mmCIF file of C-alpha atoms and ligand atoms in Angstrom:
data_model
loop_
_atom_site.group_PDB
_atom_site.id
_atom_site.type_symbol
_atom_site.label_atom_id
_atom_site.label_comp_id
_atom_site.label_asym_id
_atom_site.label_seq_id
_atom_site.Cartn_x
_atom_site.Cartn_y
_atom_site.Cartn_z
ATOM 1 C CA MET F 454 -91.260 -121.264 -48.659
ATOM 2 C CA SER F 455 -92.369 -123.035 -45.522
ATOM 3 C CA ASP F 456 -90.914 -121.939 -42.186
ATOM 4 C CA LEU F 457 -91.430 -125.208 -40.313
ATOM 5 C CA ARG F 458 -89.170 -125.649 -37.300
ATOM 6 C CA LEU F 459 -88.464 -128.411 -34.802
ATOM 7 C CA GLY F 460 -91.300 -128.542 -32.296
ATOM 8 C CA ASP F 461 -93.923 -127.423 -34.831
ATOM 9 C CA LYS F 462 -96.931 -129.596 -35.553
ATOM 10 C CA ALA F 463 -96.385 -131.512 -38.790
ATOM 11 C CA PRO F 464 -99.017 -130.187 -41.221
ATOM 12 C CA ASN F 465 -101.691 -132.712 -42.174
ATOM 13 C CA PHE F 466 -102.604 -133.286 -45.841
ATOM 14 C CA ASP F 467 -104.522 -135.502 -48.242
ATOM 15 C CA ALA F 468 -102.373 -136.962 -51.004
ATOM 16 C CA GLU F 469 -102.568 -139.059 -54.147
ATOM 17 C CA THR F 470 -100.020 -141.822 -53.693
ATOM 18 C CA SER F 471 -98.824 -145.018 -55.312
ATOM 19 C CA GLU F 472 -101.203 -146.780 -52.857
ATOM 20 C CA GLY F 473 -104.259 -144.551 -53.471
ATOM 21 C CA LYS F 474 -105.595 -141.484 -51.671
ATOM 22 C CA ILE F 475 -104.131 -141.149 -48.166
ATOM 23 C CA ASN F 476 -104.673 -138.754 -45.286
ATOM 24 C CA PHE F 477 -101.302 -138.262 -43.618
ATOM 25 C CA TYR F 478 -102.503 -138.231 -39.998
ATOM 26 C CA GLU F 479 -104.711 -141.304 -40.564
ATOM 27 C CA PHE F 480 -101.738 -143.075 -42.128
ATOM 28 C CA LEU F 481 -99.510 -142.235 -39.136
ATOM 29 C CA GLY F 482 -102.085 -143.313 -36.536
ATOM 30 C CA ASP F 483 -100.623 -143.186 -33.016
ATOM 31 C CA GLY F 484 -97.073 -144.047 -33.991
ATOM 32 C CA TRP F 485 -93.971 -142.336 -35.306
ATOM 33 C CA GLY F 486 -93.518 -141.238 -38.921
ATOM 34 C CA ILE F 487 -90.913 -140.440 -41.529
ATOM 35 C CA LEU F 488 -91.803 -138.204 -44.471
ATOM 36 C CA PHE F 489 -88.994 -137.892 -47.026
ATOM 37 C CA SER F 490 -88.694 -136.344 -50.465
ATOM 38 C CA HIS F 491 -86.887 -137.355 -53.659
ATOM 39 C CA PRO F 492 -85.944 -135.192 -56.609
ATOM 40 C CA ALA F 493 -87.520 -137.362 -59.305
ATOM 41 C CA ASP F 494 -88.623 -140.824 -60.425
ATOM 42 C CA TYR F 495 -86.315 -143.004 -62.506
ATOM 43 C CA THR F 496 -83.140 -141.491 -61.066
ATOM 44 C CA PRO F 497 -80.266 -143.613 -59.767
ATOM 45 C CA VAL F 498 -79.692 -142.307 -56.229
ATOM 46 C CA CYS F 499 -83.430 -142.244 -55.457
ATOM 47 C CA THR F 500 -83.764 -145.795 -56.749
ATOM 48 C CA THR F 501 -81.171 -147.019 -54.238
ATOM 49 C CA GLU F 502 -82.702 -144.985 -51.392
ATOM 50 C CA LEU F 503 -86.189 -146.387 -51.897
ATOM 51 C CA GLY F 504 -84.765 -149.903 -52.196
ATOM 52 C CA VAL F 505 -82.985 -149.564 -48.843
ATOM 53 C CA THR F 506 -86.102 -148.106 -47.223
ATOM 54 C CA ALA F 507 -88.128 -151.133 -48.367
ATOM 55 C CA LYS F 508 -85.476 -153.514 -47.015
ATOM 56 C CA TYR F 509 -85.582 -151.776 -43.604
ATOM 57 C CA LYS F 510 -89.311 -152.528 -43.180
ATOM 58 C CA ASP F 511 -88.745 -154.731 -40.104
ATOM 59 C CA GLU F 512 -86.476 -152.106 -38.500
ATOM 60 C CA PHE F 513 -89.120 -149.405 -38.966
ATOM 61 C CA GLU F 514 -91.874 -151.688 -37.693
ATOM 62 C CA LYS F 515 -89.860 -152.590 -34.564
ATOM 63 C CA ARG F 516 -89.721 -148.871 -33.765
ATOM 64 C CA ASP F 517 -93.407 -148.264 -34.667
ATOM 65 C CA VAL F 518 -92.437 -145.961 -37.551
ATOM 66 C CA LYS F 519 -94.513 -145.517 -40.713
ATOM 67 C CA VAL F 520 -92.686 -144.279 -43.799
ATOM 68 C CA MET F 521 -94.011 -142.127 -46.649
ATOM 69 C CA ALA F 522 -91.960 -140.902 -49.627
ATOM 70 C CA LEU F 523 -92.694 -137.980 -51.942
ATOM 71 C CA SER F 524 -91.703 -136.919 -55.401
ATOM 72 C CA VAL F 525 -93.277 -134.465 -57.818
ATOM 73 C CA ASP F 526 -93.967 -137.074 -60.517
ATOM 74 C CA GLY F 527 -97.394 -138.668 -61.063
ATOM 75 C CA VAL F 528 -98.922 -141.934 -59.842
ATOM 76 C CA GLU F 529 -98.443 -143.827 -63.126
ATOM 77 C CA SER F 530 -94.781 -142.803 -63.199
ATOM 78 C CA HIS F 531 -94.372 -143.957 -59.568
ATOM 79 C CA LYS F 532 -95.952 -147.328 -60.361
ATOM 80 C CA GLY F 533 -93.602 -147.977 -63.274
ATOM 81 C CA TRP F 534 -90.603 -146.845 -61.255
ATOM 82 C CA ILE F 535 -91.572 -149.091 -58.315
ATOM 83 C CA GLU F 536 -91.297 -152.088 -60.670
ATOM 84 C CA ASP F 537 -87.757 -150.991 -61.516
ATOM 85 C CA ILE F 538 -86.880 -150.477 -57.828
ATOM 86 C CA ASN F 539 -88.209 -153.926 -56.973
ATOM 87 C CA SER F 540 -86.276 -155.663 -59.718
ATOM 88 C CA THR F 541 -83.002 -153.725 -59.495
ATOM 89 C CA GLN F 542 -82.815 -153.481 -55.693
ATOM 90 C CA ASN F 543 -84.124 -156.994 -55.088
ATOM 91 C CA THR F 544 -86.953 -155.897 -52.792
ATOM 92 C CA THR F 545 -90.626 -154.969 -52.726
ATOM 93 C CA VAL F 546 -91.541 -151.343 -52.114
ATOM 94 C CA ASN F 547 -93.866 -151.518 -49.112
ATOM 95 C CA PHE F 548 -94.702 -147.858 -48.394
ATOM 96 C CA PRO F 549 -96.603 -145.172 -50.315
ATOM 97 C CA ILE F 550 -94.946 -142.609 -52.572
ATOM 98 C CA ILE F 551 -96.838 -139.318 -52.809
ATOM 99 C CA ALA F 552 -97.473 -138.033 -56.349
ATOM 100 C CA ASP F 553 -97.097 -134.333 -55.603
ATOM 101 C CA GLU F 554 -97.449 -133.013 -59.132
ATOM 102 C CA ASP F 555 -98.809 -129.615 -58.030
ATOM 103 C CA ARG F 556 -96.049 -129.394 -55.354
ATOM 104 C CA LYS F 557 -98.637 -128.594 -52.707
ATOM 105 C CA ILE F 558 -97.093 -130.852 -50.071
ATOM 106 C CA ALA F 559 -93.517 -130.077 -51.134
ATOM 107 C CA ASN F 560 -94.242 -126.375 -50.560
ATOM 108 C CA LEU F 561 -96.097 -127.039 -47.298
ATOM 109 C CA TYR F 562 -92.954 -128.778 -45.963
ATOM 110 C CA GLY F 563 -90.349 -126.539 -47.653
ATOM 111 C CA MET F 564 -88.922 -129.370 -49.735
ATOM 112 C CA ILE F 565 -88.147 -127.165 -52.750
ATOM 113 C CA HIS F 566 -85.004 -125.064 -52.379
ATOM 114 C CA PRO F 567 -85.132 -122.798 -55.445
ATOM 115 C CA LYS F 568 -81.419 -122.049 -55.554
ATOM 116 C CA ALA F 569 -80.682 -125.783 -55.655
ATOM 117 C CA ASP F 570 -83.500 -126.549 -58.103
ATOM 118 C CA ASN F 571 -86.533 -124.458 -58.928
ATOM 119 C CA THR F 572 -88.957 -127.302 -59.588
ATOM 120 C CA LEU F 573 -87.681 -130.528 -58.014
ATOM 121 C CA THR F 574 -87.620 -131.410 -54.329
ATOM 122 C CA VAL F 575 -84.305 -131.821 -52.522
ATOM 123 C CA ARG F 576 -83.743 -134.771 -50.166
ATOM 124 C CA SER F 577 -85.668 -133.643 -47.084
ATOM 125 C CA VAL F 578 -86.441 -135.869 -44.105
ATOM 126 C CA PHE F 579 -88.954 -135.170 -41.334
ATOM 127 C CA ILE F 580 -89.266 -137.416 -38.296
ATOM 128 C CA ILE F 581 -92.601 -136.961 -36.542
ATOM 129 C CA ASP F 582 -93.527 -138.226 -33.080
ATOM 130 C CA PRO F 583 -96.861 -139.759 -32.006
ATOM 131 C CA GLU F 584 -98.195 -136.267 -31.057
ATOM 132 C CA LYS F 585 -97.433 -135.175 -34.678
ATOM 133 C CA THR F 586 -94.602 -132.910 -33.519
ATOM 134 C CA ILE F 587 -91.638 -132.485 -35.870
ATOM 135 C CA LYS F 588 -88.640 -133.910 -33.993
ATOM 136 C CA LEU F 589 -86.015 -133.886 -36.749
ATOM 137 C CA MET F 590 -85.504 -132.145 -40.094
ATOM 138 C CA ILE F 591 -82.562 -132.820 -42.365
ATOM 139 C CA THR F 592 -81.862 -131.639 -45.903
ATOM 140 C CA TYR F 593 -79.456 -133.306 -48.306
ATOM 141 C CA PRO F 594 -78.613 -132.264 -51.840
ATOM 142 C CA ALA F 595 -79.906 -134.313 -54.765
ATOM 143 C CA SER F 596 -76.468 -135.794 -55.402
ATOM 144 C CA THR F 597 -76.019 -137.354 -51.933
ATOM 145 C CA GLY F 598 -77.992 -140.431 -50.952
ATOM 146 C CA ARG F 599 -79.087 -140.487 -47.334
ATOM 147 C CA ASN F 600 -77.811 -142.854 -44.642
ATOM 148 C CA PHE F 601 -80.794 -144.871 -43.417
ATOM 149 C CA ASP F 602 -78.800 -146.379 -40.546
ATOM 150 C CA GLU F 603 -78.452 -142.810 -39.290
ATOM 151 C CA LEU F 604 -82.234 -142.345 -39.459
ATOM 152 C CA LEU F 605 -82.734 -145.498 -37.370
ATOM 153 C CA ARG F 606 -80.078 -144.260 -34.918
ATOM 154 C CA VAL F 607 -81.849 -140.910 -34.522
ATOM 155 C CA ILE F 608 -85.185 -142.635 -33.975
ATOM 156 C CA ASP F 609 -83.588 -144.801 -31.262
ATOM 157 C CA SER F 610 -82.227 -141.653 -29.625
ATOM 158 C CA LEU F 611 -85.525 -139.764 -29.885
ATOM 159 C CA GLN F 612 -87.513 -142.682 -28.481
ATOM 160 C CA LEU F 613 -85.073 -143.051 -25.588
ATOM 161 C CA THR F 614 -85.096 -139.363 -24.680
ATOM 162 C CA ALA F 615 -88.898 -139.278 -24.971
ATOM 163 C CA ASN F 616 -89.083 -141.743 -22.061
ATOM 164 C CA HIS F 617 -86.008 -140.949 -19.946
ATOM 165 C CA LYS F 618 -84.148 -137.859 -18.726
ATOM 166 C CA VAL F 619 -81.153 -138.560 -20.942
ATOM 167 C CA ALA F 620 -79.506 -137.370 -24.137
ATOM 168 C CA THR F 621 -77.226 -139.320 -26.481
ATOM 169 C CA PRO F 622 -73.586 -138.372 -27.100
ATOM 170 C CA ALA F 623 -71.604 -138.082 -30.327
ATOM 171 C CA ASN F 624 -71.674 -141.210 -32.479
ATOM 172 C CA TRP F 625 -73.894 -142.959 -29.914
ATOM 173 C CA LYS F 626 -75.412 -146.244 -30.979
ATOM 174 C CA ASN F 627 -78.277 -148.170 -29.441
ATOM 175 C CA GLY F 628 -76.994 -149.984 -26.325
ATOM 176 C CA GLU F 629 -74.135 -147.608 -25.506
ATOM 177 C CA ASP F 630 -73.891 -145.300 -22.483
ATOM 178 C CA VAL F 631 -75.948 -142.108 -22.544
ATOM 179 C CA VAL F 632 -75.651 -138.643 -21.016
ATOM 180 C CA ILE F 633 -77.738 -137.565 -18.016
ATOM 181 C CA SER F 634 -79.755 -134.416 -18.691
ATOM 182 C CA PRO F 635 -78.069 -131.319 -17.175
ATOM 183 C CA ALA F 636 -81.432 -130.453 -15.587
ATOM 184 C CA ILE F 637 -81.045 -133.408 -13.163
ATOM 185 C CA SER F 638 -78.918 -132.838 -10.042
ATOM 186 C CA SER F 639 -76.399 -135.553 -9.192
ATOM 187 C CA GLU F 640 -78.346 -136.100 -5.947
ATOM 188 C CA ASP F 641 -81.537 -136.848 -7.909
ATOM 189 C CA ALA F 642 -79.597 -138.865 -10.494
ATOM 190 C CA LYS F 643 -78.664 -141.380 -7.751
ATOM 191 C CA ASN F 644 -82.349 -142.255 -7.352
ATOM 192 C CA ILE F 645 -83.333 -142.054 -11.026
ATOM 193 C CA PHE F 646 -80.453 -143.969 -12.633
ATOM 194 C CA THR F 647 -80.420 -147.208 -10.706
ATOM 195 C CA LYS F 648 -77.727 -148.699 -12.964
ATOM 196 C CA GLY F 649 -75.371 -146.027 -11.567
ATOM 197 C CA PHE F 650 -73.533 -143.208 -13.320
ATOM 198 C CA LYS F 651 -70.045 -141.805 -13.749
ATOM 199 C CA GLU F 652 -69.424 -138.112 -13.109
ATOM 200 C CA VAL F 653 -66.691 -137.114 -15.565
ATOM 201 C CA LYS F 654 -67.441 -133.445 -14.825
ATOM 202 C CA PRO F 655 -70.417 -132.080 -12.861
ATOM 203 C CA TYR F 656 -72.064 -131.296 -16.226
ATOM 204 C CA LEU F 657 -70.957 -134.525 -17.971
ATOM 205 C CA ARG F 658 -72.404 -137.626 -16.374
ATOM 206 C CA MET F 659 -72.635 -140.949 -18.183
ATOM 207 C CA THR F 660 -75.028 -143.767 -17.357
ATOM 208 C CA PRO F 661 -75.805 -147.136 -18.985
ATOM 209 C CA GLN F 662 -78.653 -146.869 -21.481
ATOM 210 C CA PRO F 663 -81.970 -147.178 -19.617
ATOM 211 C CA ASP F 664 -84.254 -149.996 -20.729
ATOM 212 C CA LYS F 665 -86.535 -148.868 -23.526
ATOM 213 C CA LYS F 666 -90.225 -148.595 -22.658
HETATM 214 C C1 BEZ T 95 -80.635 -139.297 -58.374
HETATM 215 O O1 BEZ T 95 -81.562 -139.673 -57.659
HETATM 216 O O2 BEZ T 95 -79.817 -140.068 -58.820
HETATM 217 C C2 BEZ T 95 -80.485 -137.847 -58.697
HETATM 218 C C3 BEZ T 95 -81.586 -137.038 -58.817
HETATM 219 C C4 BEZ T 95 -81.429 -135.716 -59.148
HETATM 220 C C5 BEZ T 95 -80.150 -135.202 -59.331
HETATM 221 C C6 BEZ T 95 -79.040 -136.012 -59.171
HETATM 222 C C7 BEZ T 95 -79.210 -137.351 -58.858
#
């Protein structure tokens, strides 16, 4: 079992994928990445998830995010399944799916939770920043499809906080007010947050979302 934690370097790997042999770090380049696992090919929830991911291509590109999926089935199985995804979900799969038959990468990233299933991966998601640091890990059970709008929302939050001394509040969406980091004094905040801020409590100060860099 892997003991990866937020802040750890995402492990690099070479993988057989539906788009040929790929080195993970080379694939990511200098941008952001999402690595996410699926229990198995030719399963209904996974089919919808990969269809949505393909449809969100422009949203990922806007945020400079490369996406790579993983399941423990082989390349030929992936290729046949991709045809099904394309026809049933009315899209074109436009990202690689790792064929992790020996479960090397699944184990490296802790995507197999033996008490849920001994051999198949659960629905893990890793968001990785341009320095290859793991910024988010989430784990869903096989029976629950993930919310890809939530992944975009988290990426928006991560990219904002990477460039500004802010955090994002509950249910925040891109464009809404954000929270000033508690590490900033209200005196300093006057100079930093030129759009102004509202002090609800000394520790709870809201400011309009800074412009993204
Ligand atoms: C699915 O993708 O539909 C699925 C996979 C494994 C268990 C349950 C559902």
